[in-house]
One Martini backbone bead per residue (centre of mass of N, CA, C, O) as a GRO file, in nm:
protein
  207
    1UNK     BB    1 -13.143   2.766 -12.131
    2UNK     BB    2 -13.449   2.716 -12.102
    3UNK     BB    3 -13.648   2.502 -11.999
    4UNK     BB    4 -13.940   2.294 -12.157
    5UNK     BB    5 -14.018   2.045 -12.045
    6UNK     BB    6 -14.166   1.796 -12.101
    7UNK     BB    7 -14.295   1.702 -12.369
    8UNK     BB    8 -14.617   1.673 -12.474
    9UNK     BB    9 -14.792   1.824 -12.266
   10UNK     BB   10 -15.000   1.989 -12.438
   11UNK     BB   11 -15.165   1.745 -12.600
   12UNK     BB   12 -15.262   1.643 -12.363
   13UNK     BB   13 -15.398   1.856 -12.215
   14UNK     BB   14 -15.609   1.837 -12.442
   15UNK     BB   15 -15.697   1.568 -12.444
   16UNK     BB   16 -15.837   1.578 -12.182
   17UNK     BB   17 -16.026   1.824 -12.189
   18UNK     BB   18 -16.164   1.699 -12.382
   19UNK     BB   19 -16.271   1.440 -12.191
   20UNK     BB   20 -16.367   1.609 -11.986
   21UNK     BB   21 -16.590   1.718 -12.178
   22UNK     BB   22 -16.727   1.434 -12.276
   23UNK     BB   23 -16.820   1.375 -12.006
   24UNK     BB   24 -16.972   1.625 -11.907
   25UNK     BB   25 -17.191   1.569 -12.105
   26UNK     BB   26 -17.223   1.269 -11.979
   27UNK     BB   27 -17.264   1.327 -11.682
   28UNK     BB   28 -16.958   1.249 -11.575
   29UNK     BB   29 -16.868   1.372 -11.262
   30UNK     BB   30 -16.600   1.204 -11.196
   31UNK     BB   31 -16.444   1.201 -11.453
   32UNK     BB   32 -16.425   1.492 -11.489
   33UNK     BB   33 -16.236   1.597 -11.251
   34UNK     BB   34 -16.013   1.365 -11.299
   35UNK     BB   35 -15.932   1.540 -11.526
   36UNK     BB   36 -15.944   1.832 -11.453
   37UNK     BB   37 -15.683   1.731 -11.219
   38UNK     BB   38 -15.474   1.637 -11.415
   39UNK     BB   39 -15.440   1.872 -11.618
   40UNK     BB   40 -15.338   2.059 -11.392
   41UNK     BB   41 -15.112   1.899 -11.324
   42UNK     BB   42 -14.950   1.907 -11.499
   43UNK     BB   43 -14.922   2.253 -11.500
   44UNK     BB   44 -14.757   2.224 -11.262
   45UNK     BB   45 -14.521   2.092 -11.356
   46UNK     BB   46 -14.443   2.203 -11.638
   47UNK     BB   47 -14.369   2.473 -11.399
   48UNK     BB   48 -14.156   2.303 -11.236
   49UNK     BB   49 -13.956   2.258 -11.491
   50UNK     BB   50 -13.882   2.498 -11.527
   51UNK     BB   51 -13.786   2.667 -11.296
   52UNK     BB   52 -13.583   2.418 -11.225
   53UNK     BB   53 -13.475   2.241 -11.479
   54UNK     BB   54 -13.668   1.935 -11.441
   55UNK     BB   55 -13.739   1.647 -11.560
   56UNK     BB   56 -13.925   1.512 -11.260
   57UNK     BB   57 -14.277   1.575 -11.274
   58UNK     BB   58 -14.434   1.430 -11.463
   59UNK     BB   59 -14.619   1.172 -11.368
   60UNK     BB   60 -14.671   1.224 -11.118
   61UNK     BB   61 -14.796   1.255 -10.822
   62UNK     BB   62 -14.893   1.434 -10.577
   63UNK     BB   63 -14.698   1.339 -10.371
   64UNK     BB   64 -14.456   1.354 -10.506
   65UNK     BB   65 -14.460   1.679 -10.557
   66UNK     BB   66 -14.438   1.752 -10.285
   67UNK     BB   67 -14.212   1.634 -10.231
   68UNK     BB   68 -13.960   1.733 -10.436
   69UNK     BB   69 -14.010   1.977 -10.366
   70UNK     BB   70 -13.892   1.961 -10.042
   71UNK     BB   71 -13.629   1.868 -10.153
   72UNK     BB   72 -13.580   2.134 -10.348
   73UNK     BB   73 -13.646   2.377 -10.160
   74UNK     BB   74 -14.024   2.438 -10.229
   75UNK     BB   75 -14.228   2.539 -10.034
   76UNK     BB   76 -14.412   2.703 -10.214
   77UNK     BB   77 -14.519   2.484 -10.404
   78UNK     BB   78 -14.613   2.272 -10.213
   79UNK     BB   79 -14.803   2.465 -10.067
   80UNK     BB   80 -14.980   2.470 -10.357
   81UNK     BB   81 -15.036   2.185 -10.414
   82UNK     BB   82 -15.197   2.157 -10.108
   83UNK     BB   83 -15.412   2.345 -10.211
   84UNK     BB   84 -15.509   2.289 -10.484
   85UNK     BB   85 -15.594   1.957 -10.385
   86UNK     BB   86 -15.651   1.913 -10.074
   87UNK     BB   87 -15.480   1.853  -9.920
   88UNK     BB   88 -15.439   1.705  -9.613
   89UNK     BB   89 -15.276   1.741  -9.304
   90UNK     BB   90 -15.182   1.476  -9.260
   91UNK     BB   91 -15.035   1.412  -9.517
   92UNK     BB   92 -14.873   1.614  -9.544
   93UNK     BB   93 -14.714   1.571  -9.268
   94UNK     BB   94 -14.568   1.282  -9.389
   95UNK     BB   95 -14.433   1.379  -9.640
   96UNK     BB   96 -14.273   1.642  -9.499
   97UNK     BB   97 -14.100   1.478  -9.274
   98UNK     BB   98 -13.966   1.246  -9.509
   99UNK     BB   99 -13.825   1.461  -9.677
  100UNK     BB  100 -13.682   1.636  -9.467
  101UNK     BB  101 -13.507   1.358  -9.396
  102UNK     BB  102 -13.366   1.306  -9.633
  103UNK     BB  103 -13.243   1.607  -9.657
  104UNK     BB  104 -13.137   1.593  -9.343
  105UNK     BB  105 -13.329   1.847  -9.233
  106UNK     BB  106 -13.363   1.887  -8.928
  107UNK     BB  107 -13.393   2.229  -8.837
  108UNK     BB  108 -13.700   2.194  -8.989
  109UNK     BB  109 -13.830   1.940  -8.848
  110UNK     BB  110 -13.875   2.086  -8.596
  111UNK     BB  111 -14.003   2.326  -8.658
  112UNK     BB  112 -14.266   2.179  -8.768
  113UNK     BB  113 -14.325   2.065  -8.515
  114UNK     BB  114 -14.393   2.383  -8.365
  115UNK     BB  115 -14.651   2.490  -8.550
  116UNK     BB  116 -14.801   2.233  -8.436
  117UNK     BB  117 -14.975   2.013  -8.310
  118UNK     BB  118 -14.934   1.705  -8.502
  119UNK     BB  119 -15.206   1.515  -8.695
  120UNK     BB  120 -14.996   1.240  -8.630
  121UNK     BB  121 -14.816   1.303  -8.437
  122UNK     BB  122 -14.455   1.177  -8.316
  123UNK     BB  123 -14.375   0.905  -8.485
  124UNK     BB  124 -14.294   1.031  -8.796
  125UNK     BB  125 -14.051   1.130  -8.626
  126UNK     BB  126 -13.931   0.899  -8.495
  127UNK     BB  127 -13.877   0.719  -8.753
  128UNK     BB  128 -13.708   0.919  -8.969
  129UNK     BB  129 -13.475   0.901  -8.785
  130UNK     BB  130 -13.428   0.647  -8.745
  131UNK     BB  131 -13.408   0.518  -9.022
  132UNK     BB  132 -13.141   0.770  -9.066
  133UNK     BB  133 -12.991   0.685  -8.765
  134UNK     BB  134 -13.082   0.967  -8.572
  135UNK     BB  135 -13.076   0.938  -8.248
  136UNK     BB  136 -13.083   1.237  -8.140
  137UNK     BB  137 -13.308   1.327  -8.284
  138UNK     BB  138 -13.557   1.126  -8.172
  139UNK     BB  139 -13.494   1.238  -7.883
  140UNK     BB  140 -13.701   1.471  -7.976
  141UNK     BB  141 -13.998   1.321  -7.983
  142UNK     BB  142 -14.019   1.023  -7.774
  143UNK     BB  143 -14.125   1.214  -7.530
  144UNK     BB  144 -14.402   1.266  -7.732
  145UNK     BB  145 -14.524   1.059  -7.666
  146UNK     BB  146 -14.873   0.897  -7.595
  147UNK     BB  147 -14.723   0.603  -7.602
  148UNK     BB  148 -14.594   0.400  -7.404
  149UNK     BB  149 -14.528   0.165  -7.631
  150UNK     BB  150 -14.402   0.391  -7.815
  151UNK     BB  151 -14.189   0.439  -7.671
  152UNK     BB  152 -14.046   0.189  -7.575
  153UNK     BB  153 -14.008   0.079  -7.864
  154UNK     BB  154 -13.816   0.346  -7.945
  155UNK     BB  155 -13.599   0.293  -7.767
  156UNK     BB  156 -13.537  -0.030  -7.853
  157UNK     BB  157 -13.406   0.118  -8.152
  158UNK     BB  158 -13.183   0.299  -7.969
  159UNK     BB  159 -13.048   0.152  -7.727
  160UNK     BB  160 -13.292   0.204  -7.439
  161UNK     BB  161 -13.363   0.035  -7.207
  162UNK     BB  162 -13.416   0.207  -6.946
  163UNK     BB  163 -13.619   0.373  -7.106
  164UNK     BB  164 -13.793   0.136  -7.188
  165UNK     BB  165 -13.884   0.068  -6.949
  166UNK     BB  166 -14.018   0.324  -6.824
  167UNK     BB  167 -14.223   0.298  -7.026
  168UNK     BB  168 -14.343  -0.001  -6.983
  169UNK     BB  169 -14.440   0.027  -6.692
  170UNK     BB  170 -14.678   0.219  -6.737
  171UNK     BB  171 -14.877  -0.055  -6.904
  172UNK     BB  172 -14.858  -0.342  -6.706
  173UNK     BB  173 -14.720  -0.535  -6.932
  174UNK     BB  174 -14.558  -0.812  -6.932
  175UNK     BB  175 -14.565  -0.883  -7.224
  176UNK     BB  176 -14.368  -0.645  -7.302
  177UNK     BB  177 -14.131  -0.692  -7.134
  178UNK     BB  178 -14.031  -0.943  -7.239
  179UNK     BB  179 -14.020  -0.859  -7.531
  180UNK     BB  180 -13.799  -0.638  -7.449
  181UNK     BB  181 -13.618  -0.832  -7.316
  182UNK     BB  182 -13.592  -1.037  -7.584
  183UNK     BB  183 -13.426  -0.768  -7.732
  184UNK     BB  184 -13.156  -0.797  -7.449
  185UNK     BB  185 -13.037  -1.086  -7.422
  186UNK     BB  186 -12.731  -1.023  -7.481
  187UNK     BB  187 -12.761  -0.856  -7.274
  188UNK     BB  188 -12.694  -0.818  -6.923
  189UNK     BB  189 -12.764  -0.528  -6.837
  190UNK     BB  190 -13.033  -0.501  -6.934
  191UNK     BB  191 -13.175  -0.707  -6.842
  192UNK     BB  192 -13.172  -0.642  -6.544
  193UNK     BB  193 -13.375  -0.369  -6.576
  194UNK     BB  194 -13.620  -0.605  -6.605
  195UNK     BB  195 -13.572  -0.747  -6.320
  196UNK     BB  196 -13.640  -0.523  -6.164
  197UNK     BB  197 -13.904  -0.426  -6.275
  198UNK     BB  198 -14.042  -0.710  -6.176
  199UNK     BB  199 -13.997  -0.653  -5.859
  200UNK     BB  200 -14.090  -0.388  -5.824
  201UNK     BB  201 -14.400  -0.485  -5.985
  202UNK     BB  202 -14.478  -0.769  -5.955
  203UNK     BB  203 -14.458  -0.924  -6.219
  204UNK     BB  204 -14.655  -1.189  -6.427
  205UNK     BB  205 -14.418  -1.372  -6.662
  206UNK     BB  206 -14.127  -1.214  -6.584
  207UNK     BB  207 -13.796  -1.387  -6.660
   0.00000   0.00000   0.00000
């Protein structure tokens, strides 16, 4: 039997409606949209509950809806609701690198880096990587940031010291070596390649 999904969604958008035809009439222009909004969300929930039979998208936000549908693996619903709020591509972007994490999908997320440079840079894909543990998966991101700072920062949550170093040496800031050293105080041959590189930089305050 087809789910028939979450109870009362009818008389609310009813009532929602009503509200909004009321605004309307009091020329009160954002409260008329924002019910007008809601109620289009519900009926796009309302038809993602009986379609997948899961009564788990009424009264969600719109990130909350275009994430589960990625998780439940309904790309094309997800992407109807980001067309249909108009939702912007950086938003987009970072639902769904996230999503997509939960999901350990790597081989949609990889693809996804790849289909155009995106709007948000490749910090969101080596954090949701690295959240996750994947070490293997963050190193495929952590080479395309384009601040030396999130690079080396990102190797030494990664624990790859002399990747670290080599991008803090980029920025030339003593104060971010010392702080990266003293972030691998406990490692005696990592502190070691961060004491090369203040010899060979003569960087002054890296002790």
């Amino acid at each position: 039997m087809a789910s028939k999904g979450s109870p009362l969604h009818g008389p609310r958008i009813k009532l929602i409606e009503k509200a909004r035809d009321l605004f309307f009439e009091a020329k009160e222009t954002f409260e008329t949209k924002a019910a007008d909004e809601h109620a289009k969300l519900l009926r796009m929930q309302h038809e993602l509950e009986v379609t997948t039979k899961q009564a788990i998208f009424v009264d969600s936000s719109i990130s909350d809806t275009i994430r589960t549908c990625i998780v439940l693996g309904n790309h094309r619903a997800a992407l109807k609701v980001k067309q249909e709020f108009k939702v912007s591509d950086k938003r987009w972007y970072w639902l769904k690198v996230f999503a997509l994490a939960t999901i350990r999908d790597w081989e949609a997320l990889e693809k996804f880096s790849k289909e155009k440079k995106p709007p948000i840079g490749y910090r969101p894909f080596v954090e949701a990587c690295i959240d996750a543990d994947e070490k293997a998966e963050a190193l495929k991101y952590i080479p395309k940031l384009a601040d030396p700072r999130e690079k080396a920062e990102s190797y030494v949550r990664i624990g790859m010291p002399k990747e670290a170093a080599d991008a803090a040496s980029q920025t030339k800031d003593s104060e971010l070596l010392g702080r990266l050293k003293l972030t691998f105080s406990q490692n005696a041959s990592a502190s070691s390649i961060f004491d090369t590189l203040r010899d060979r930089l003569s960087f002054p305050g890296v002790s």
